[in-house]
Coordinates of C-alpha atoms in Angstrom, one line a residue:
X276 CA -20.1 -104.8 -194.0
X277 CA -21.6 -108.6 -195.0
X278 CA -22.1 -110.6 -197.2
X279 CA -24.9 -110.7 -199.4
X280 CA -26.1 -113.6 -202.2
X281 CA -29.0 -114.8 -204.3
X282 CA -30.6 -116.8 -207.0
X283 CA -32.3 -115.4 -209.7
X284 CA -34.6 -118.3 -211.8
X285 CA -36.0 -117.7 -215.1
X286 CA -39.0 -119.9 -214.2
X287 CA -39.4 -122.4 -211.4
X288 CA -39.2 -121.5 -207.5
X289 CA -35.6 -120.7 -206.2
X290 CA -33.7 -123.6 -204.8
X291 CA -33.7 -122.4 -200.5
X292 CA -31.4 -125.4 -199.2
X293 CA -28.8 -124.1 -201.6
X294 CA -29.3 -120.7 -200.9
X295 CA -29.3 -121.5 -196.8
X296 CA -26.7 -123.4 -197.3
X297 CA -24.4 -120.5 -199.4
X298 CA -25.8 -117.9 -196.7
X299 CA -24.6 -119.9 -193.9
X300 CA -21.1 -120.2 -195.4
X301 CA -21.2 -117.1 -194.9
X302 CA -21.3 -116.6 -191.1
X303 CA -18.2 -114.4 -190.3
X304 CA -18.9 -112.2 -193.1
X305 CA -22.0 -110.9 -191.1
X306 CA -22.3 -112.8 -187.2
X307 CA -24.8 -110.0 -186.4
X308 CA -27.8 -111.1 -187.5
X309 CA -28.9 -113.0 -190.9
X310 CA -32.0 -113.2 -193.5
X311 CA -33.7 -114.3 -196.9
X312 CA -36.7 -113.0 -199.0
X313 CA -38.1 -115.7 -201.4
X314 CA -41.0 -113.9 -203.6
X315 CA -41.1 -116.1 -207.3
X316 CA -38.0 -116.9 -208.7
X317 CA -36.0 -115.3 -206.8
X318 CA -33.7 -114.8 -203.5
X319 CA -32.5 -112.8 -201.6
X320 CA -29.7 -113.6 -198.2
X321 CA -27.9 -111.9 -196.1
X322 CA -25.9 -111.9 -193.7
X323 CA -25.0 -108.3 -191.5
X324 CA -21.7 -107.0 -190.0
X325 CA -24.0 -103.9 -188.1
X326 CA -22.0 -100.8 -188.4
X327 CA -24.6 -98.4 -189.7
X328 CA -27.8 -98.0 -187.4
X329 CA -27.0 -101.0 -185.0
X330 CA -31.2 -101.7 -184.7
X331 CA -33.2 -104.0 -186.3
X332 CA -34.4 -101.4 -188.6
X333 CA -32.0 -101.7 -191.1
X334 CA -31.8 -105.7 -191.5
X335 CA -32.1 -106.8 -194.9
X336 CA -32.6 -108.7 -197.1
X337 CA -33.8 -105.3 -197.5
X338 CA -37.6 -104.8 -199.0
X339 CA -39.9 -101.2 -199.2
X340 CA -42.9 -102.4 -200.5
X341 CA -44.4 -98.6 -201.4
X342 CA -42.0 -98.5 -204.3
X343 CA -41.5 -102.0 -204.4
X344 CA -38.4 -102.7 -204.0
X345 CA -36.0 -105.1 -202.2
X346 CA -31.9 -105.2 -202.1
X347 CA -28.9 -107.0 -200.5
X348 CA -25.9 -104.6 -200.0
X349 CA -22.7 -105.5 -199.1
X350 CA -20.3 -102.1 -197.7
X351 CA -20.4 -98.4 -196.7
X352 CA -22.0 -95.7 -199.4
X353 CA -20.3 -93.5 -197.2
X354 CA -21.8 -89.9 -198.5
X355 CA -25.4 -91.4 -197.4
X356 CA -26.4 -88.6 -195.1
X357 CA -26.0 -86.4 -197.9
X358 CA -27.7 -88.6 -200.0
X359 CA -30.1 -89.4 -197.4
X360 CA -31.0 -84.8 -197.2
X361 CA -31.5 -84.1 -200.4
X362 CA -34.5 -88.1 -201.2
X363 CA -35.8 -86.0 -198.3
X364 CA -36.2 -83.1 -199.9
X365 CA -37.4 -85.0 -202.7
X366 CA -40.6 -85.9 -200.7
X367 CA -39.3 -89.2 -199.6
X368 CA -39.6 -90.9 -195.8
X369 CA -37.3 -93.8 -194.2
X370 CA -37.8 -95.7 -191.6
X371 CA -33.9 -96.4 -190.8
X372 CA -31.1 -94.8 -189.4
X373 CA -28.1 -97.3 -191.9
X374 CA -27.2 -96.6 -195.8
X375 CA -28.7 -99.1 -197.3
X376 CA -32.7 -97.8 -197.2
X377 CA -30.8 -94.3 -199.0
X378 CA -29.3 -96.6 -202.4
X379 CA -33.4 -97.9 -202.4
X380 CA -34.7 -94.8 -202.3
X381 CA -31.9 -93.3 -205.0
X382 CA -32.5 -96.0 -207.0
X383 CA -36.3 -95.1 -207.4
X384 CA -35.7 -91.3 -207.6
X385 CA -32.5 -91.8 -210.6
X386 CA -32.5 -94.5 -211.4
X387 CA -29.6 -97.0 -212.4
X388 CA -27.0 -93.1 -212.4
X389 CA -27.7 -93.6 -208.8
X390 CA -24.4 -95.3 -208.4
X391 CA -22.2 -92.2 -209.3
X392 CA -23.6 -90.3 -206.9
X393 CA -22.7 -93.4 -204.2
X394 CA -19.0 -92.7 -202.3
X395 CA -18.0 -96.0 -200.9
X396 CA -17.2 -99.3 -201.1
X397 CA -20.2 -101.0 -202.1
X398 CA -22.2 -105.1 -203.6
X399 CA -25.2 -105.3 -204.1
X400 CA -28.0 -106.0 -206.3
X401 CA -31.2 -105.2 -206.0
X402 CA -35.2 -106.6 -207.4
X403 CA -37.8 -104.2 -209.1
X404 CA -40.3 -106.1 -208.0
X405 CA -43.8 -104.9 -210.6
X406 CA -40.9 -106.2 -213.4
X407 CA -39.3 -108.6 -211.7
X408 CA -35.6 -107.2 -212.6
X409 CA -32.4 -107.7 -211.3
X410 CA -29.9 -105.1 -210.6
X411 CA -26.1 -106.4 -209.3
X412 CA -23.9 -103.2 -209.3
X413 CA -20.3 -103.9 -208.2
X414 CA -18.1 -99.7 -207.1
X415 CA -16.1 -99.1 -209.1
X416 CA -12.4 -99.0 -207.7
X417 CA -13.5 -103.9 -206.7
X418 CA -13.3 -103.8 -203.1
X419 CA -15.9 -105.7 -202.6
X420 CA -16.5 -108.6 -204.3
X421 CA -19.1 -110.0 -206.2
X422 CA -19.7 -113.6 -207.3
X423 CA -21.8 -115.6 -209.4
X424 CA -22.5 -118.6 -211.0
X425 CA -25.3 -120.0 -214.0
X426 CA -26.5 -123.2 -214.7
X427 CA -29.6 -124.4 -216.5
X428 CA -32.2 -121.2 -215.6
X429 CA -30.8 -119.7 -212.7
X430 CA -27.9 -116.5 -212.0
X431 CA -26.4 -117.4 -208.1
X432 CA -24.2 -115.2 -206.8
X433 CA -23.0 -114.8 -202.9
X434 CA -19.8 -112.5 -201.9
X435 CA -16.9 -114.8 -201.5
X436 CA -16.6 -118.4 -203.5
X437 CA -15.9 -121.1 -200.7
X438 CA -20.3 -120.1 -200.1
X439 CA -21.2 -120.7 -203.8
X440 CA -19.6 -123.9 -203.5
X441 CA -21.0 -124.1 -199.7
X442 CA -24.6 -124.6 -202.9
X443 CA -23.8 -126.8 -204.9
X444 CA -24.3 -127.1 -209.1
X445 CA -21.3 -125.4 -210.0
X446 CA -18.5 -127.0 -212.4
X447 CA -15.1 -126.8 -210.4
X448 CA -12.9 -128.2 -213.0
X449 CA -10.1 -125.0 -213.7
X450 CA -9.7 -123.0 -216.0
X451 CA -6.6 -123.3 -218.4
X452 CA -6.6 -119.0 -219.1
X453 CA -7.6 -118.2 -215.3
X454 CA -4.0 -120.4 -214.5
X455 CA -2.1 -119.1 -216.7
X456 CA -2.7 -116.0 -215.1
X457 CA -2.8 -117.5 -211.9
X458 CA 1.2 -118.2 -212.2
X459 CA 1.4 -114.9 -213.6
X460 CA 0.1 -111.7 -212.5
X461 CA 1.5 -113.0 -209.0
X462 CA -2.4 -114.9 -208.4
X463 CA -4.3 -112.5 -209.8
X464 CA -7.0 -113.2 -211.6
X465 CA -8.8 -110.3 -214.1
X466 CA -12.4 -110.1 -213.4
X467 CA -14.5 -112.2 -214.9
X468 CA -12.4 -115.3 -214.5
X469 CA -11.4 -116.9 -211.9
X470 CA -9.7 -120.2 -211.1
X471 CA -12.8 -122.2 -211.7
X472 CA -14.6 -122.6 -215.0
X473 CA -18.1 -122.4 -213.2
X474 CA -17.8 -119.4 -211.7
X475 CA -17.3 -115.8 -212.7
X476 CA -16.8 -111.8 -211.0
X477 CA -18.3 -109.4 -211.8
X478 CA -16.1 -106.7 -213.6
X479 CA -15.1 -103.7 -211.0
X480 CA -18.1 -100.4 -211.7
X481 CA -19.9 -102.9 -213.8
X482 CA -23.5 -102.6 -213.3
X483 CA -25.4 -106.8 -214.2
X484 CA -28.9 -106.7 -215.7
X485 CA -30.0 -109.5 -215.1
X486 CA -34.4 -109.2 -217.2
X487 CA -37.0 -112.1 -216.0
X488 CA -36.6 -113.6 -219.7
X489 CA -32.4 -114.5 -218.7
X490 CA -31.1 -111.9 -221.2
X491 CA -28.4 -110.0 -219.4
X492 CA -26.6 -106.9 -220.3
X493 CA -23.6 -104.9 -218.6
X494 CA -23.1 -101.7 -218.5
X495 CA -19.2 -99.6 -217.2
X496 CA -20.8 -96.7 -215.2
X497 CA -17.5 -95.7 -214.3
X498 CA -13.9 -95.6 -216.2
X499 CA -10.7 -93.5 -215.5
X500 CA -7.6 -93.3 -217.9
X501 CA -4.2 -92.7 -215.9
X502 CA -2.0 -90.1 -218.1
X503 CA -5.8 -88.0 -219.1
X504 CA -4.3 -84.2 -217.5
X505 CA -7.3 -81.9 -218.4
X506 CA -5.9 -78.3 -219.8
X507 CA -5.0 -76.8 -216.2
X508 CA -3.3 -79.0 -215.1
X509 CA -0.4 -78.4 -217.4
X510 CA -0.5 -75.0 -214.8
X511 CA 0.2 -76.7 -211.9
X512 CA 3.2 -77.2 -209.4
X513 CA 4.0 -79.7 -207.7
X514 CA 3.2 -77.3 -204.8
X515 CA -0.2 -77.3 -206.3
X516 CA -0.1 -80.8 -206.9
X517 CA 1.0 -81.7 -202.9
X518 CA -2.3 -79.6 -201.9
X519 CA -4.6 -81.0 -204.2
X520 CA -3.8 -85.0 -203.7
X521 CA -3.5 -83.9 -199.3
X522 CA -7.0 -82.0 -199.6
X523 CA -8.5 -85.3 -201.2
X524 CA -6.6 -87.7 -199.0
X525 CA -7.9 -85.8 -196.1
X526 CA -11.6 -85.7 -197.8
X527 CA -10.8 -89.6 -197.8
X528 CA -9.8 -90.4 -194.4
X529 CA -13.8 -87.8 -193.6
X530 CA -15.5 -90.3 -194.9
X531 CA -14.6 -93.4 -193.7
X532 CA -15.0 -92.2 -190.1
X533 CA -18.3 -92.8 -190.7
X534 CA -19.5 -95.2 -188.2
X535 CA -22.0 -96.2 -185.4
X536 CA -19.5 -97.8 -184.0
X537 CA -15.5 -97.3 -183.0
X538 CA -12.7 -97.5 -186.5
X539 CA -9.2 -98.3 -185.7
X540 CA -5.9 -98.3 -188.4
X541 CA -4.2 -100.8 -188.7
X542 CA -0.2 -98.8 -188.7
X543 CA 2.4 -100.8 -190.8
X544 CA 4.8 -98.0 -189.7
X545 CA 5.1 -97.4 -193.4
X546 CA 4.5 -93.8 -194.8
X547 CA 0.6 -95.6 -196.0
X548 CA -1.2 -96.3 -192.7
X549 CA 1.0 -93.3 -191.7
X550 CA -0.5 -90.2 -193.4
X551 CA -3.5 -91.6 -192.5
X552 CA -2.9 -91.3 -188.9
X553 CA -1.7 -88.4 -189.8
X554 CA -4.7 -87.0 -191.2
X555 CA -7.3 -88.5 -188.7
X556 CA -5.5 -86.6 -186.4
X557 CA -5.8 -83.6 -188.2
X558 CA -9.4 -84.2 -188.2
X559 CA -9.5 -84.6 -184.4
X560 CA -10.1 -88.1 -184.6
X561 CA -10.0 -88.7 -180.4
X562 CA -8.2 -92.2 -178.7
X563 CA -7.5 -93.2 -182.1
X564 CA -7.1 -96.2 -181.7
X565 CA -3.5 -97.9 -183.9
X566 CA -2.4 -101.8 -184.9
X567 CA 0.9 -103.1 -185.8
X568 CA 2.0 -107.0 -186.1
X569 CA 5.4 -109.0 -186.2
X570 CA 6.8 -112.4 -187.2
X571 CA 9.6 -113.4 -185.6
X572 CA 13.0 -112.4 -187.8
X573 CA 14.5 -115.8 -190.3
X574 CA 18.0 -115.2 -190.4
X575 CA 18.8 -110.8 -191.6
X576 CA 14.9 -110.3 -193.0
X577 CA 13.3 -108.9 -189.7
X578 CA 9.8 -109.6 -188.9
X579 CA 8.1 -106.0 -187.8
X580 CA 8.5 -103.0 -188.5
X581 CA 7.5 -101.8 -184.7
X582 CA 10.2 -98.9 -184.5
X583 CA 8.7 -96.8 -187.4
X584 CA 4.6 -98.2 -186.5
X585 CA 5.7 -96.9 -182.6
X586 CA 6.8 -93.6 -184.2
X587 CA 3.7 -92.8 -185.6
X588 CA 1.4 -93.9 -182.2
X589 CA 4.1 -92.1 -180.1
X590 CA 3.8 -88.3 -182.2
X591 CA -0.2 -88.9 -182.3
X592 CA -0.1 -89.4 -179.3
X593 CA -2.7 -93.4 -180.6
X594 CA -3.9 -95.6 -178.0
X595 CA -1.7 -98.4 -180.3
X596 CA -1.2 -102.4 -179.8
X597 CA 1.9 -103.9 -180.9
X598 CA 0.6 -107.9 -181.4
X599 CA 3.6 -110.4 -181.4
X600 CA 3.4 -113.4 -183.6
X601 CA 5.5 -116.5 -182.8
X602 CA 6.5 -119.0 -186.2
X603 CA 4.0 -121.3 -184.9
X604 CA 1.0 -119.7 -183.9
X605 CA 2.0 -118.6 -187.7
X606 CA 2.1 -122.5 -189.6
X607 CA -1.0 -123.5 -188.0
X608 CA -2.8 -120.4 -189.3
X609 CA -2.3 -120.5 -192.6
X610 CA -4.7 -123.4 -193.0
X611 CA -7.5 -121.8 -191.3
X612 CA -5.8 -118.5 -194.0
X613 CA -6.0 -120.3 -197.1
X614 CA -10.2 -121.2 -196.5
X615 CA -11.0 -118.1 -196.4
X616 CA -9.3 -117.1 -199.6
X617 CA -11.6 -116.2 -202.0
X618 CA -9.2 -117.2 -204.5
X619 CA -5.7 -118.9 -203.8
X620 CA -3.6 -115.7 -203.4
X621 CA -0.2 -116.4 -202.9
X622 CA 0.9 -113.2 -201.1
X623 CA 2.0 -114.7 -198.3
X624 CA 1.2 -111.4 -195.8
X625 CA -2.3 -113.3 -196.6
X626 CA -1.7 -115.0 -193.0
X627 CA -0.3 -111.7 -191.8
X628 CA -3.0 -110.3 -192.5
X629 CA -5.9 -113.1 -191.0
X630 CA -3.7 -113.1 -187.8
X631 CA -3.8 -109.5 -187.4
X632 CA -8.3 -109.4 -188.0
X633 CA -7.7 -112.4 -186.2
X634 CA -7.2 -110.4 -182.2
X635 CA -7.8 -106.5 -184.2
X636 CA -11.9 -108.3 -184.8
X637 CA -11.7 -107.9 -181.1
X638 CA -11.3 -104.6 -180.1
X639 CA -12.8 -103.1 -183.2
X640 CA -15.7 -103.4 -185.9
X641 CA -14.0 -101.2 -188.0
X642 CA -10.5 -99.7 -189.3
X643 CA -8.5 -98.2 -192.2
X644 CA -6.0 -99.6 -193.9
X645 CA -3.9 -98.0 -196.7
X646 CA -3.7 -100.7 -199.7
X647 CA -3.4 -99.2 -203.0
X648 CA -1.6 -95.5 -202.8
X649 CA 2.0 -98.1 -203.9
X650 CA 0.2 -99.2 -207.2
X651 CA -1.8 -95.2 -207.1
X652 CA 0.7 -93.2 -206.4
X653 CA 3.7 -95.5 -208.5
X654 CA 5.5 -96.7 -205.0
X655 CA 6.9 -100.2 -206.5
X656 CA 10.4 -99.6 -207.6
X657 CA 10.1 -100.9 -211.3
X658 CA 7.8 -97.8 -211.8
X659 CA 10.9 -95.9 -212.6
X660 CA 12.6 -98.1 -216.1
X661 CA 8.8 -97.1 -217.7
X662 CA 9.7 -94.2 -218.6
X663 CA 12.4 -94.7 -220.8
X664 CA 11.0 -98.0 -222.6
X665 CA 11.5 -99.2 -226.0
X666 CA 8.7 -101.9 -225.9
X667 CA 6.6 -101.7 -222.5
X668 CA 4.7 -104.9 -223.3
X669 CA 8.1 -106.8 -222.2
X670 CA 9.1 -104.7 -219.8
X671 CA 6.3 -105.4 -217.4
X672 CA 7.1 -109.1 -218.0
X673 CA 10.2 -108.8 -217.0
X674 CA 9.0 -107.0 -214.1
X675 CA 6.1 -108.2 -212.7
X676 CA 5.6 -111.7 -214.4
X677 CA 6.4 -114.4 -211.6
X678 CA 5.9 -117.1 -214.3
X679 CA 7.7 -116.8 -218.3
X680 CA 5.2 -118.9 -219.8
X681 CA 8.6 -120.5 -220.8
X682 CA 8.9 -121.3 -216.9
X683 CA 5.5 -122.1 -217.8
X684 CA 6.8 -125.0 -219.9
X685 CA 8.9 -126.8 -216.4
X686 CA 5.9 -126.8 -214.0
X687 CA 3.0 -126.9 -216.0
X688 CA 1.7 -130.6 -217.2
X689 CA 2.0 -130.4 -220.8
X690 CA -2.6 -130.3 -221.7
X691 CA -2.6 -127.5 -218.4
X692 CA -0.6 -125.2 -221.0
X693 CA -1.6 -123.3 -224.0
X694 CA -0.6 -120.1 -225.3
X695 CA 0.9 -117.5 -223.3
X696 CA -2.5 -116.5 -222.4
X697 CA -0.8 -113.8 -219.9
X698 CA 1.6 -112.0 -222.1
X699 CA -1.7 -111.4 -225.3
X700 CA -3.8 -109.8 -222.4
X701 CA -1.5 -106.8 -220.7
X702 CA -0.5 -106.5 -224.9
X703 CA -5.4 -106.3 -225.8
X704 CA -4.7 -104.4 -221.9
X705 CA -2.2 -101.7 -222.8
X706 CA -3.3 -101.7 -226.9
X707 CA -6.4 -100.2 -225.6
X708 CA -4.3 -97.4 -224.0
X709 CA -2.2 -96.7 -227.0
X710 CA -1.9 -93.3 -226.9
X711 CA -0.3 -93.5 -222.9
X712 CA 2.6 -93.1 -221.7
X713 CA 4.7 -96.9 -221.2
X714 CA 4.2 -95.6 -217.1
X715 CA 1.2 -94.6 -217.5
X716 CA 0.6 -98.4 -219.4
X717 CA 1.4 -100.2 -216.2
X718 CA 0.1 -98.3 -213.9
X719 CA -3.0 -98.3 -215.4
X720 CA -3.5 -102.1 -215.4
X721 CA -1.6 -102.1 -212.0
X722 CA -4.7 -99.7 -209.9
X723 CA -7.5 -101.3 -212.8
X724 CA -6.5 -104.8 -212.9
X725 CA -3.8 -106.3 -210.4
X726 CA -4.8 -103.8 -207.1
X727 CA -8.1 -105.8 -207.5
X728 CA -7.1 -108.8 -207.6
X729 CA -4.5 -108.5 -205.2
X730 CA -4.1 -106.9 -202.7
X731 CA -7.4 -104.7 -202.7
X732 CA -9.2 -108.8 -202.9
X733 CA -6.5 -110.5 -199.8
X734 CA -7.5 -107.8 -197.2
X735 CA -11.1 -107.7 -198.2
X736 CA -11.1 -111.4 -197.5
X737 CA -8.8 -111.6 -194.2
X738 CA -10.7 -109.6 -193.1
X739 CA -14.1 -110.2 -193.5
X740 CA -12.5 -113.9 -191.7
X741 CA -13.5 -111.6 -188.2
X742 CA -16.2 -110.0 -188.7
X743 CA -14.3 -106.4 -190.1
X744 CA -14.7 -103.9 -192.0
X745 CA -11.6 -103.0 -193.9
X746 CA -11.5 -98.9 -195.7
X747 CA -8.8 -98.4 -197.5
X748 CA -8.6 -94.4 -198.5
X749 CA -6.6 -94.2 -201.4
X750 CA -9.0 -95.6 -203.8
X751 CA -11.3 -93.1 -203.2
X752 CA -12.5 -93.0 -206.8
X753 CA -11.4 -88.5 -206.5
X754 CA -7.9 -89.6 -205.5
X755 CA -8.0 -92.3 -208.0
X756 CA -8.9 -90.0 -210.8
X757 CA -6.8 -87.2 -209.3
X758 CA -4.0 -89.0 -209.0
X759 CA -4.4 -90.8 -213.3
X760 CA -4.6 -87.5 -214.2
X761 CA -0.9 -86.0 -212.1
X762 CA 2.6 -85.9 -214.5
X763 CA 4.0 -90.1 -213.9
X764 CA 7.4 -88.3 -213.1
X765 CA 6.1 -86.6 -210.2
X766 CA 4.7 -90.4 -208.5
X767 CA 7.2 -92.6 -209.4
X768 CA 10.9 -89.9 -209.2
X769 CA 13.4 -90.2 -206.8
X770 CA 11.7 -93.4 -205.9
X771 CA 9.1 -94.0 -206.2
X772 CA 5.6 -92.0 -204.7
X773 CA 7.3 -88.9 -204.5
X774 CA 4.0 -86.6 -204.7
X775 CA 2.4 -88.3 -201.6
X776 CA 6.0 -88.2 -199.6
X777 CA 6.6 -83.9 -200.3
X778 CA 2.5 -83.9 -199.8
X779 CA 3.1 -86.0 -196.4
X780 CA 5.6 -84.1 -194.9
X781 CA 2.8 -81.6 -193.8
X782 CA 2.1 -83.8 -190.9
X783 CA 4.4 -87.5 -191.0
X784 CA 7.7 -87.6 -188.6
X785 CA 10.7 -87.5 -191.8
X786 CA 11.6 -90.9 -190.4
X787 CA 8.9 -92.6 -191.3
X788 CA 8.9 -90.8 -195.1
X789 CA 12.8 -91.4 -195.6
X790 CA 12.9 -94.4 -194.6
X791 CA 13.2 -97.4 -196.8
X792 CA 10.2 -99.2 -198.8
X793 CA 9.0 -101.8 -196.8
X794 CA 6.1 -104.8 -196.8
X795 CA 4.3 -106.7 -194.8
X796 CA 7.4 -108.9 -193.9
X797 CA 6.4 -112.9 -193.0
X798 CA 9.8 -114.0 -193.5
X799 CA 8.6 -117.6 -193.3
X800 CA 6.9 -117.5 -195.8
X801 CA 9.3 -116.2 -198.0
X802 CA 12.5 -118.2 -196.9
X803 CA 10.9 -121.7 -197.1
X804 CA 12.4 -124.2 -194.0
X805 CA 11.9 -126.2 -191.3
X806 CA 7.9 -126.7 -190.9
X807 CA 7.2 -123.9 -193.5
X808 CA 8.9 -126.7 -195.6
X809 CA 6.7 -129.4 -194.5
X810 CA 3.6 -128.6 -195.3
X811 CA 4.6 -126.9 -198.1
X812 CA 6.1 -131.0 -199.1
X813 CA 2.6 -132.6 -197.4
X814 CA 0.8 -130.5 -199.4
X815 CA 2.4 -131.0 -203.1
X816 CA 3.3 -134.9 -202.0
X817 CA -0.4 -135.6 -200.7
X818 CA -2.8 -137.9 -203.3
X819 CA -5.0 -135.5 -204.1
X820 CA -1.8 -133.6 -205.9
X821 CA -0.2 -136.5 -208.0
X822 CA -3.0 -137.5 -209.3
X823 CA -4.7 -133.7 -210.1
X824 CA -2.0 -134.1 -212.5
X825 CA -0.7 -129.6 -212.7
X826 CA 2.4 -129.4 -212.2
X827 CA 5.4 -131.7 -213.3
X828 CA 6.7 -134.0 -210.7
X829 CA 10.7 -133.4 -211.5
X830 CA 10.6 -129.9 -211.2
X831 CA 8.1 -129.8 -207.5
X832 CA 10.7 -132.5 -206.2
X833 CA 14.1 -130.5 -207.3
X834 CA 11.5 -126.8 -205.6
X835 CA 11.4 -129.1 -202.3
X836 CA 14.8 -130.0 -202.6
X837 CA 15.8 -126.8 -203.0
X838 CA 13.4 -124.0 -201.9
X839 CA 15.3 -121.4 -202.8
X840 CA 16.4 -122.2 -205.7
X841 CA 13.4 -121.3 -207.4
X842 CA 12.4 -117.3 -207.0
X843 CA 10.5 -114.9 -208.9
X844 CA 12.0 -110.9 -210.9
X845 CA 10.5 -110.2 -207.7
X846 CA 11.5 -112.3 -204.9
X847 CA 9.0 -114.5 -203.9
X848 CA 9.2 -118.5 -203.8
X849 CA 7.7 -120.1 -207.2
X850 CA 7.4 -123.1 -204.2
X851 CA 4.8 -121.4 -202.1
X852 CA 3.3 -120.2 -205.3
X853 CA 2.8 -123.6 -206.7
X854 CA 2.1 -125.2 -202.9
X855 CA -0.8 -122.7 -202.5
X856 CA -2.4 -123.2 -205.4
X857 CA -2.8 -126.5 -204.1
X858 CA -3.9 -126.6 -201.4
X859 CA -6.5 -124.0 -201.9
X860 CA -8.0 -126.5 -204.0
X861 CA -7.8 -129.9 -201.3
X862 CA -8.7 -127.1 -198.9
X863 CA -11.9 -126.4 -200.8
X864 CA -12.2 -129.9 -202.2
X865 CA -11.3 -129.4 -205.6

């Protein structure tokens, strides 16, 4: 896990001073070492977080002079040892013991198709010395980020958007379509867009090839289709699906143990993270370290789930720590959490992950986390309604959109609002999956789009703010492909995640499985009161906000007077969403 950056120049020399600033801006992502490599029109930069092969032999940028290849790599290839053995059998010799060199040799042996063999999370840029070609790749489910900006004769990329801003030469005007998506999709802006016109992000499961003359070619190397079952699947019983699921999850958890440093678990007390602990225990993982966080309650709304995380800690004998956060500490951390966001993220648990990561990073360098289970296995309350939906597009708008287009006509100044871009996006996406059922379409868009640019991105940004590597077994592509083949009813019935619950009953206490669904609670941001409301008021009344003119002041003033008057269908504060975007823009000097 690291930060990577680079610049490809069609003519002339890379802007080394700018790239140095980009690399320096990612120090938190890789606090252990830094490196730059320049040759001709190519410059590569790297910040290292040492997880595998802690020696200097694994430093990056990694250049293999014998093969004529260079690489900067962020992430982890969990099956690198198996691939290494296969490559050694072909005659390749290795000078390091980590996964980075395996990518170089795999590319030399198998070309671009090597990515099909990788089980892991990754974003990397690979340079061919002799041809001058650069290949940039992002993992199947977008777990690792990759942003880029283009100017006259150059393309510059980095693991974070703020790092690109540090390099300069970026168009920071706001993308109106992305702005519409931000408010409609709970802050998720589908790739390749970001909130800024001048910065794009590489789509998941994509190879971007840049030729020496600047020609670009994109290739999608992996896809999954929810509801596309095999002929043998139709004969499978619920018990057989449970067997297959538990086997796949056990393999996914086992893969993510690979490290030369200790691995812990972020234990929320919910089913997902509890299953990870149970499977680690089943695998014989000794001295499991688990971490839970809790906040002050607001009214009747509790700020922790310690009761359930304690059950799991006792059941499996983990080395468990409760991290209690007072309201003032959460407030103090808000500006820092916003600064750590590569894109504005409205989910109030971002600050929870930020604070949790700040403490966990003092204990371990790697954790497993339960993100993705709700989207992959149908855990959200709105999925069952799609089983009988006649109009899936309208149904999706009703249950998912924080703001509809008519809502945004009240919020955004007219010059910032065009057509109903978000509804059109869902229409196009669902039309591209015309053969799928309504519920399968909802699961497809949530796993392929919303998951990547909301919870997955949030966890990466907040953990990497402290050099903490988060691994997500539920997004193992074998698990995702298996879940996609399952009948929708097995996933969404009985309150959601039915098949996951049934599989988990073999190893997780029933009290945790059958509990009411919980969320990472930060009540102070769901119900803006006291100093949190003061913070929001200061942001929205700042002269920069007024000069920017994104919002219609009458609605902003109304929400500031009545903070809970405008809530989304899912119960999120619309006032917080408006304030968060403006706070992010101000924080990053936009």
